[in-house]
C-alpha cells in the first residue's frame, strides 16, 4: 500500500512555519509499513492543489492532506478533493451543531463563513476534531482514498492518532504499538552513539530518537498482525537499551519529566513548595500544569529581588551580602525558607544568571544553583548552562526536576 | 520570477528528520519577492526525481534542489538535472583538488566513489562548500535554472547565504519588506471576515493572517524595486486595517503580548507583582522571560491553596467561604494583597478552574477571574475559556496581559 502527503498552506511556502506535520505523518506511515514516496506542499491556490490531488491519486493508493479546512475563501481542500472524486459538498448537521456549540461555549459570535467547516464531500467519513472547529474527513472510492485533516499540529496529531491510525491499520492489516522512552541528561549524539548498532539493524521493532527542548525521546515501535504480541517484539530491544543508558531513562509510558516527578510526589504522599528566582515561575507552572496538582503542590514564590528573598523566605541579609543571591548558600536558604513558610515536606529553589546581562567572573551567565530542602537533609547542585535566556531557564527547571527524581524518591 | 523547492532524501520521506531546509529557502525566497508555489520531497528514486525536475522546470523559472549530491550510487540529483538540461557530466578539476585536500586534512582515506562529487553538468556555476565534501552548482539554460545544494543544513545554509543569495538578488531585482501586526482578542475567522475584501484584492502589499497559540498575526508585505519606499506601499492598507480592527492590534513591530506589556510597564516607571492560582506561575514566567524584568517585576506568589491565599496575600477567610476561591471578590483581594505585600504599583491575579476536574454549575471548567489592583482602582474581568488545562491557563495569561494593556497604560 502506498500513500503520499500533500501539505496545504501558503504559510509553509512562505517559510513562516516548518512542516512538522509531514514528518509526523511520514513516520507513522513508515511504522505501519505503508510506502510514502512523495510529500508535496502547495499554497492556497486552486490550480496547483488540483494538480497535486489528481497526480497524487494516480500515483498512490491514499493521499493525506493537511490544512485548508478553515472557514475562509482561501480554504479549498474539501472543494478540490470533492471535485476529484466527483462528489458534491453537503452540510453535515452534527458537525454544524458541534461548531455552533464550540462558539457558544467560547461566547464568541459565529460568523456565517464558519458554516463552511460543516460542509463535506457526500458519503465521506467525518473525523471529529476535539481541539478545533474544523473536523476532518476521509473520502473513499474503490481502492483510492483521500484523508483530510486540519493544519495546526495540535489539532492534526490527536486526530491522526484517534481516527486516522485505526483506519490505516484496518486497511493495511497491520497494527502498531509504540513505547516512548524518555531520557534526560544525555544529548542526542551521545544517545545515538551508544545505540548506533541497534538503530542500524532495526526492522521490527524500529527505534527512532527525537531531541526536544533539552530532553530526548526514543520511540520503539513494533508492527504486528492481529493476535501477535507487540510487547514481546519490543521487549529484547528495550532491555538492551536499558542496559546501556538505563539511568537516564525517566519514563517508559510517555510521561514528561515534570509529569513523572508529579507522579512520584503524589505517590509518596508528600507535599512540595517552590521558590524561584531565575526560572521566575516556570517550575511552578510545570507542576501546576499537571491535573490534580492541588493535592501535593503547596505554593510557590517568585522572589526575584533580594527584598523578596528576605521577606517571603527568610533568606538572611548576611548570606546575600557575603555569598550573593546566586550562590549555594542562598539556594539552600531559599529552599529551607519555602519549605518552612509553606509547611511543605519538600522545598526546592532556583537562583542563577539567565542572561543576557548579569553574571560575574567565576559565575558567568548560565550559572544556576538548585537548592533542595527535605525532612532530614538540605543540599544543592551547581549548573553551568549554555544558550539564551529561555533555554537557560528551561534547562534549570529540567535539572531541578531531575534532581528531585534522583535524590528524593 | 518563480521558484520551487525539491528536497531529495529518503530520510525525509521516512520522517527521520524534519525538513528545515525547505522552510529556510522558502523564507529567503519570500524575502526576495520570488514566488515559491511548490515544495516537493522525493526519495532517492530515479523516476520520481525525473518527474519532479521536469514538472518543476515546466512550471517555474528556477528549481532549487537540496540533497543527493553525495558519493553513493543512491545520489542522483546531478545526473537527473544534467539529463533534463541535455548536458553531460564532466570532471571539475578544482573541485577534485578541494575534495582530495579535505580528505587529507581529516586524515581519511578517499574512496574512489568520492570522485563523483567533483563531476558536474557541463558549463555550470560551481558553488563552493566550505563545510562538506560536496560542492553545489547552478545549471542555466535561457530563462530556466536549477540550483543544486547539499542536504545537511549546516552545509546548505552557508552555501545559500554565500553563493545562492547574491545570484538570486541579481536575477530578481526585487526587495521585500514586511510588517507584522499582532492581534489579541479576535479569532482568525473573525479577523478574516472583517478584512475579507482587503485580502481578496491584495497584490502589493499582501496581507497574510496566522493563528498562533490563542493569538493572531497579520503580515503585511510590500515588494519593491531598488529605491522604492516599502513603507509608503504598506501605509494605506495598514491604516485601513487599523480603522477596522485597531483596538485588537497590540504591536506593529513583532513584539509578543507579554513583551509589549513589559515595554509599557518599563516605560511607565511602575512596578508590578503577580498572584496566581490557576495559571500557577505561567504569568510570572512570561514577565521574567523578558530581559531586564528585574527592574519592574517585584515578585510573584503561586497561591494555589486557600491557606496560601490567606497567609501570603491576606485574602479574607470570609471571602473564600462566602464567594469561593474562584470569584471576583477573591481575585480582587488577591490582586490587592500582592500589590500591598510586594509594595508594587500594580497587582494582578488569576483564579479559575483550569480543569479537567473542578468547576461548579454556574462556574464550569474554563471560568477564570482576573483581578487588577492599581493605585486608584481595583477591578476584575470574568472569562469563559475552552480547551484543555494548558490552553485555559495560557489564555488566562494572555487575557491578563491584554487587560493590563487596555486598562492601565
PDB file of N, CA and C in Angstrom, chain B residues 236-296:
ATOM      1  N   UNK B 236      -1.205  52.697   3.290  1.00  0.00           N
ATOM      2  CA  UNK B 236      -2.668  52.793   3.166  1.00  0.00           C
ATOM      3  C   UNK B 236      -3.394  51.555   3.667  1.00  0.00           C
ATOM      4  N   UNK B 237      -2.827  50.369   3.406  1.00  0.00           N
ATOM      5  CA  UNK B 237      -3.529  49.156   3.820  1.00  0.00           C
ATOM      6  C   UNK B 237      -3.443  48.975   5.341  1.00  0.00           C
ATOM      7  N   UNK B 238      -2.327  49.356   5.931  1.00  0.00           N
ATOM      8  CA  UNK B 238      -2.209  49.254   7.392  1.00  0.00           C
ATOM      9  C   UNK B 238      -3.195  50.208   8.054  1.00  0.00           C
ATOM     10  N   UNK B 239      -3.345  51.391   7.470  1.00  0.00           N
ATOM     11  CA  UNK B 239      -4.295  52.364   8.010  1.00  0.00           C
ATOM     12  C   UNK B 239      -5.719  51.812   7.960  1.00  0.00           C
ATOM     13  N   UNK B 240      -6.065  51.177   6.848  1.00  0.00           N
ATOM     14  CA  UNK B 240      -7.409  50.624   6.693  1.00  0.00           C
ATOM     15  C   UNK B 240      -7.645  49.467   7.682  1.00  0.00           C
ATOM     16  N   UNK B 241      -6.638  48.617   7.847  1.00  0.00           N
ATOM     17  CA  UNK B 241      -6.748  47.512   8.819  1.00  0.00           C
ATOM     18  C   UNK B 241      -6.971  48.071  10.213  1.00  0.00           C
ATOM     19  N   UNK B 242      -6.231  49.106  10.558  1.00  0.00           N
ATOM     20  CA  UNK B 242      -6.368  49.714  11.888  1.00  0.00           C
ATOM     21  C   UNK B 242      -7.740  50.324  12.090  1.00  0.00           C
ATOM     22  N   UNK B 243      -8.290  50.921  11.020  1.00  0.00           N
ATOM     23  CA  UNK B 243      -9.605  51.515  11.118  1.00  0.00           C
ATOM     24  C   UNK B 243     -10.630  50.445  11.503  1.00  0.00           C
ATOM     25  N   UNK B 244     -10.430  49.236  11.000  1.00  0.00           N
ATOM     26  CA  UNK B 244     -11.421  48.180  11.214  1.00  0.00           C
ATOM     27  C   UNK B 244     -11.222  47.407  12.515  1.00  0.00           C
ATOM     28  N   UNK B 245      -9.975  47.067  12.824  1.00  0.00           N
ATOM     29  CA  UNK B 245      -9.754  46.204  13.998  1.00  0.00           C
ATOM     30  C   UNK B 245      -8.637  46.737  14.896  1.00  0.00           C
ATOM     31  N   UNK B 246      -8.467  48.063  14.846  1.00  0.00           N
ATOM     32  CA  UNK B 246      -7.333  48.698  15.538  1.00  0.00           C
ATOM     33  C   UNK B 246      -7.239  48.378  17.020  1.00  0.00           C
ATOM     34  N   UNK B 247      -8.385  48.291  17.701  1.00  0.00           N
ATOM     35  CA  UNK B 247      -8.310  48.110  19.160  1.00  0.00           C
ATOM     36  C   UNK B 247      -7.705  46.764  19.540  1.00  0.00           C
ATOM     37  N   UNK B 248      -7.739  45.799  18.606  1.00  0.00           N
ATOM     38  CA  UNK B 248      -7.200  44.476  18.904  1.00  0.00           C
ATOM     39  C   UNK B 248      -5.717  44.348  18.572  1.00  0.00           C
ATOM     40  N   UNK B 249      -5.185  45.333  17.853  1.00  0.00           N
ATOM     41  CA  UNK B 249      -3.776  45.279  17.446  1.00  0.00           C
ATOM     42  C   UNK B 249      -2.915  45.803  18.588  1.00  0.00           C
ATOM     43  N   UNK B 250      -2.038  44.956  19.089  1.00  0.00           N
ATOM     44  CA  UNK B 250      -1.255  45.412  20.238  1.00  0.00           C
ATOM     45  C   UNK B 250       0.187  45.719  19.892  1.00  0.00           C
ATOM     46  N   UNK B 251       0.685  45.257  18.743  1.00  0.00           N
ATOM     47  CA  UNK B 251       2.019  45.700  18.355  1.00  0.00           C
ATOM     48  C   UNK B 251       2.202  45.629  16.851  1.00  0.00           C
ATOM     49  N   UNK B 252       3.098  46.478  16.354  1.00  0.00           N
ATOM     50  CA  UNK B 252       3.353  46.552  14.913  1.00  0.00           C
ATOM     51  C   UNK B 252       4.785  46.171  14.588  1.00  0.00           C
ATOM     52  N   UNK B 253       5.537  45.840  15.605  1.00  0.00           N
ATOM     53  CA  UNK B 253       6.950  45.564  15.370  1.00  0.00           C
ATOM     54  C   UNK B 253       7.315  44.144  15.771  1.00  0.00           C
ATOM     55  N   UNK B 254       6.300  43.273  15.848  1.00  0.00           N
ATOM     56  CA  UNK B 254       6.585  41.869  16.081  1.00  0.00           C
ATOM     57  C   UNK B 254       6.700  41.476  17.545  1.00  0.00           C
ATOM     58  N   UNK B 255       6.594  42.444  18.479  1.00  0.00           N
ATOM     59  CA  UNK B 255       6.647  42.093  19.900  1.00  0.00           C
ATOM     60  C   UNK B 255       5.477  41.199  20.262  1.00  0.00           C
ATOM     61  N   UNK B 256       5.732  40.199  21.111  1.00  0.00           N
ATOM     62  CA  UNK B 256       4.636  39.396  21.625  1.00  0.00           C
ATOM     63  C   UNK B 256       3.905  40.164  22.722  1.00  0.00           C
ATOM     64  N   UNK B 257       2.707  39.661  23.089  1.00  0.00           N
ATOM     65  CA  UNK B 257       1.864  40.403  24.027  1.00  0.00           C
ATOM     66  C   UNK B 257       2.590  40.668  25.351  1.00  0.00           C
ATOM     67  N   UNK B 258       3.267  39.646  25.896  1.00  0.00           N
ATOM     68  CA  UNK B 258       3.939  39.883  27.179  1.00  0.00           C
ATOM     69  C   UNK B 258       5.139  40.817  27.021  1.00  0.00           C
ATOM     70  N   UNK B 259       5.754  40.811  25.841  1.00  0.00           N
ATOM     71  CA  UNK B 259       6.866  41.732  25.597  1.00  0.00           C
ATOM     72  C   UNK B 259       6.360  43.176  25.479  1.00  0.00           C
ATOM     73  N   UNK B 260       5.215  43.331  24.813  1.00  0.00           N
ATOM     74  CA  UNK B 260       4.637  44.663  24.669  1.00  0.00           C
ATOM     75  C   UNK B 260       4.209  45.196  26.030  1.00  0.00           C
ATOM     76  N   UNK B 261       3.571  44.352  26.854  1.00  0.00           N
ATOM     77  CA  UNK B 261       3.153  44.796  28.188  1.00  0.00           C
ATOM     78  C   UNK B 261       4.389  45.118  29.032  1.00  0.00           C
ATOM     79  N   UNK B 262       5.435  44.300  28.903  1.00  0.00           N
ATOM     80  CA  UNK B 262       6.691  44.579  29.615  1.00  0.00           C
ATOM     81  C   UNK B 262       7.240  45.949  29.201  1.00  0.00           C
ATOM     82  N   UNK B 263       7.161  46.241  27.906  1.00  0.00           N
ATOM     83  CA  UNK B 263       7.636  47.534  27.397  1.00  0.00           C
ATOM     84  C   UNK B 263       6.827  48.686  28.013  1.00  0.00           C
ATOM     85  N   UNK B 264       5.491  48.481  28.085  1.00  0.00           N
ATOM     86  CA  UNK B 264       4.615  49.517  28.651  1.00  0.00           C
ATOM     87  C   UNK B 264       4.915  49.739  30.134  1.00  0.00           C
ATOM     88  N   UNK B 265       5.065  48.631  30.887  1.00  0.00           N
ATOM     89  CA  UNK B 265       5.356  48.763  32.319  1.00  0.00           C
ATOM     90  C   UNK B 265       6.676  49.495  32.503  1.00  0.00           C
ATOM     91  N   UNK B 266       7.683  49.026  31.772  1.00  0.00           N
ATOM     92  CA  UNK B 266       9.014  49.598  31.903  1.00  0.00           C
ATOM     93  C   UNK B 266       8.988  51.089  31.581  1.00  0.00           C
ATOM     94  N   UNK B 267       8.287  51.461  30.516  1.00  0.00           N
ATOM     95  CA  UNK B 267       8.223  52.867  30.101  1.00  0.00           C
ATOM     96  C   UNK B 267       7.475  53.710  31.120  1.00  0.00           C
ATOM     97  N   UNK B 268       6.513  53.105  31.837  1.00  0.00           N
ATOM     98  CA  UNK B 268       5.701  53.863  32.802  1.00  0.00           C
ATOM     99  C   UNK B 268       6.474  54.159  34.086  1.00  0.00           C
ATOM    100  N   UNK B 269       7.555  53.424  34.299  1.00  0.00           N
ATOM    101  CA  UNK B 269       8.296  53.587  35.545  1.00  0.00           C
ATOM    102  C   UNK B 269       7.641  52.896  36.737  1.00  0.00           C
ATOM    103  N   UNK B 270       6.546  52.168  36.490  1.00  0.00           N
ATOM    104  CA  UNK B 270       5.849  51.486  37.581  1.00  0.00           C
ATOM    105  C   UNK B 270       6.430  50.081  37.789  1.00  0.00           C
ATOM    106  N   UNK B 271       6.012  49.464  38.898  1.00  0.00           N
ATOM    107  CA  UNK B 271       6.409  48.078  39.163  1.00  0.00           C
ATOM    108  C   UNK B 271       5.157  47.212  39.264  1.00  0.00           C
ATOM    109  N   UNK B 272       5.332  45.915  39.101  1.00  0.00           N
ATOM    110  CA  UNK B 272       4.195  45.000  39.115  1.00  0.00           C
ATOM    111  C   UNK B 272       4.516  43.773  39.967  1.00  0.00           C
ATOM    112  N   UNK B 273       3.484  43.198  40.567  1.00  0.00           N
ATOM    113  CA  UNK B 273       3.619  41.934  41.283  1.00  0.00           C
ATOM    114  C   UNK B 273       2.414  41.068  40.931  1.00  0.00           C
ATOM    115  N   UNK B 274       2.601  39.754  41.004  1.00  0.00           N
ATOM    116  CA  UNK B 274       1.629  38.814  40.432  1.00  0.00           C
ATOM    117  C   UNK B 274       1.221  37.774  41.468  1.00  0.00           C
ATOM    118  N   UNK B 275      -0.082  37.534  41.589  1.00  0.00           N
ATOM    119  CA  UNK B 275      -0.577  36.446  42.442  1.00  0.00           C
ATOM    120  C   UNK B 275      -1.368  35.485  41.561  1.00  0.00           C
ATOM    121  N   UNK B 276      -0.901  34.253  41.489  1.00  0.00           N
ATOM    122  CA  UNK B 276      -1.522  33.314  40.554  1.00  0.00           C
ATOM    123  C   UNK B 276      -2.125  32.124  41.261  1.00  0.00           C
ATOM    124  N   UNK B 277      -3.317  31.763  40.844  1.00  0.00           N
ATOM    125  CA  UNK B 277      -3.840  30.485  41.285  1.00  0.00           C
ATOM    126  C   UNK B 277      -3.825  29.528  40.086  1.00  0.00           C
ATOM    127  N   UNK B 278      -4.837  29.560  39.236  1.00  0.00           N
ATOM    128  CA  UNK B 278      -4.922  28.545  38.178  1.00  0.00           C
ATOM    129  C   UNK B 278      -3.775  28.618  37.177  1.00  0.00           C
ATOM    130  N   UNK B 279      -3.233  29.807  36.929  1.00  0.00           N
ATOM    131  CA  UNK B 279      -2.147  29.896  35.951  1.00  0.00           C
ATOM    132  C   UNK B 279      -0.821  29.416  36.556  1.00  0.00           C
ATOM    133  N   UNK B 280      -0.744  29.362  37.868  1.00  0.00           N
ATOM    134  CA  UNK B 280       0.322  28.667  38.580  1.00  0.00           C
ATOM    135  C   UNK B 280       1.743  29.003  38.169  1.00  0.00           C
ATOM    136  N   UNK B 281       2.097  30.265  37.996  1.00  0.00           N
ATOM    137  CA  UNK B 281       3.468  30.635  37.688  1.00  0.00           C
ATOM    138  C   UNK B 281       3.688  30.999  36.234  1.00  0.00           C
ATOM    139  N   UNK B 282       2.690  30.696  35.410  1.00  0.00           N
ATOM    140  CA  UNK B 282       2.870  30.941  33.974  1.00  0.00           C
ATOM    141  C   UNK B 282       2.949  32.427  33.657  1.00  0.00           C
ATOM    142  N   UNK B 283       2.145  33.232  34.363  1.00  0.00           N
ATOM    143  CA  UNK B 283       2.149  34.678  34.108  1.00  0.00           C
ATOM    144  C   UNK B 283       3.470  35.287  34.593  1.00  0.00           C
ATOM    145  N   UNK B 284       3.895  34.902  35.792  1.00  0.00           N
ATOM    146  CA  UNK B 284       5.221  35.328  36.276  1.00  0.00           C
ATOM    147  C   UNK B 284       6.284  34.976  35.252  1.00  0.00           C
ATOM    148  N   UNK B 285       6.215  33.746  34.774  1.00  0.00           N
ATOM    149  CA  UNK B 285       7.246  33.248  33.879  1.00  0.00           C
ATOM    150  C   UNK B 285       7.299  34.060  32.594  1.00  0.00           C
ATOM    151  N   UNK B 286       6.141  34.492  32.114  1.00  0.00           N
ATOM    152  CA  UNK B 286       6.119  35.322  30.904  1.00  0.00           C
ATOM    153  C   UNK B 286       6.817  36.657  31.174  1.00  0.00           C
ATOM    154  N   UNK B 287       6.558  37.243  32.333  1.00  0.00           N
ATOM    155  CA  UNK B 287       7.235  38.503  32.662  1.00  0.00           C
ATOM    156  C   UNK B 287       8.742  38.288  32.797  1.00  0.00           C
ATOM    157  N   UNK B 288       9.118  37.243  33.546  1.00  0.00           N
ATOM    158  CA  UNK B 288      10.542  37.024  33.832  1.00  0.00           C
ATOM    159  C   UNK B 288      11.318  36.619  32.572  1.00  0.00           C
ATOM    160  N   UNK B 289      10.596  36.121  31.562  1.00  0.00           N
ATOM    161  CA  UNK B 289      11.286  35.762  30.314  1.00  0.00           C
ATOM    162  C   UNK B 289      11.842  36.987  29.593  1.00  0.00           C
ATOM    163  N   UNK B 290      11.353  38.180  29.939  1.00  0.00           N
ATOM    164  CA  UNK B 290      11.814  39.402  29.264  1.00  0.00           C
ATOM    165  C   UNK B 290      13.096  39.893  29.920  1.00  0.00           C
ATOM    166  N   UNK B 291      14.189  40.013  29.154  1.00  0.00           N
ATOM    167  CA  UNK B 291      15.442  40.511  29.733  1.00  0.00           C
ATOM    168  C   UNK B 291      15.232  41.867  30.410  1.00  0.00           C
ATOM    169  N   UNK B 292      15.831  42.043  31.567  1.00  0.00           N
ATOM    170  CA  UNK B 292      15.706  43.309  32.284  1.00  0.00           C
ATOM    171  C   UNK B 292      14.465  43.404  33.151  1.00  0.00           C
ATOM    172  N   UNK B 293      13.692  42.331  33.273  1.00  0.00           N
ATOM    173  CA  UNK B 293      12.443  42.392  34.037  1.00  0.00           C
ATOM    174  C   UNK B 293      12.696  42.663  35.516  1.00  0.00           C
ATOM    175  N   UNK B 294      13.913  42.411  35.977  1.00  0.00           N
ATOM    176  CA  UNK B 294      14.185  42.673  37.401  1.00  0.00           C
ATOM    177  C   UNK B 294      13.994  44.146  37.746  1.00  0.00           C
ATOM    178  N   UNK B 295      13.981  45.046  36.753  1.00  0.00           N
ATOM    179  CA  UNK B 295      13.774  46.467  37.024  1.00  0.00           C
ATOM    180  C   UNK B 295      12.337  46.811  37.400  1.00  0.00           C
ATOM    181  N   UNK B 296      11.376  46.015  36.970  1.00  0.00           N
ATOM    182  CA  UNK B 296       9.970  46.390  37.208  1.00  0.00           C
ATOM    183  C   UNK B 296       9.114  45.234  37.731  1.00  0.00           C
TER     184      UNK B 296
END
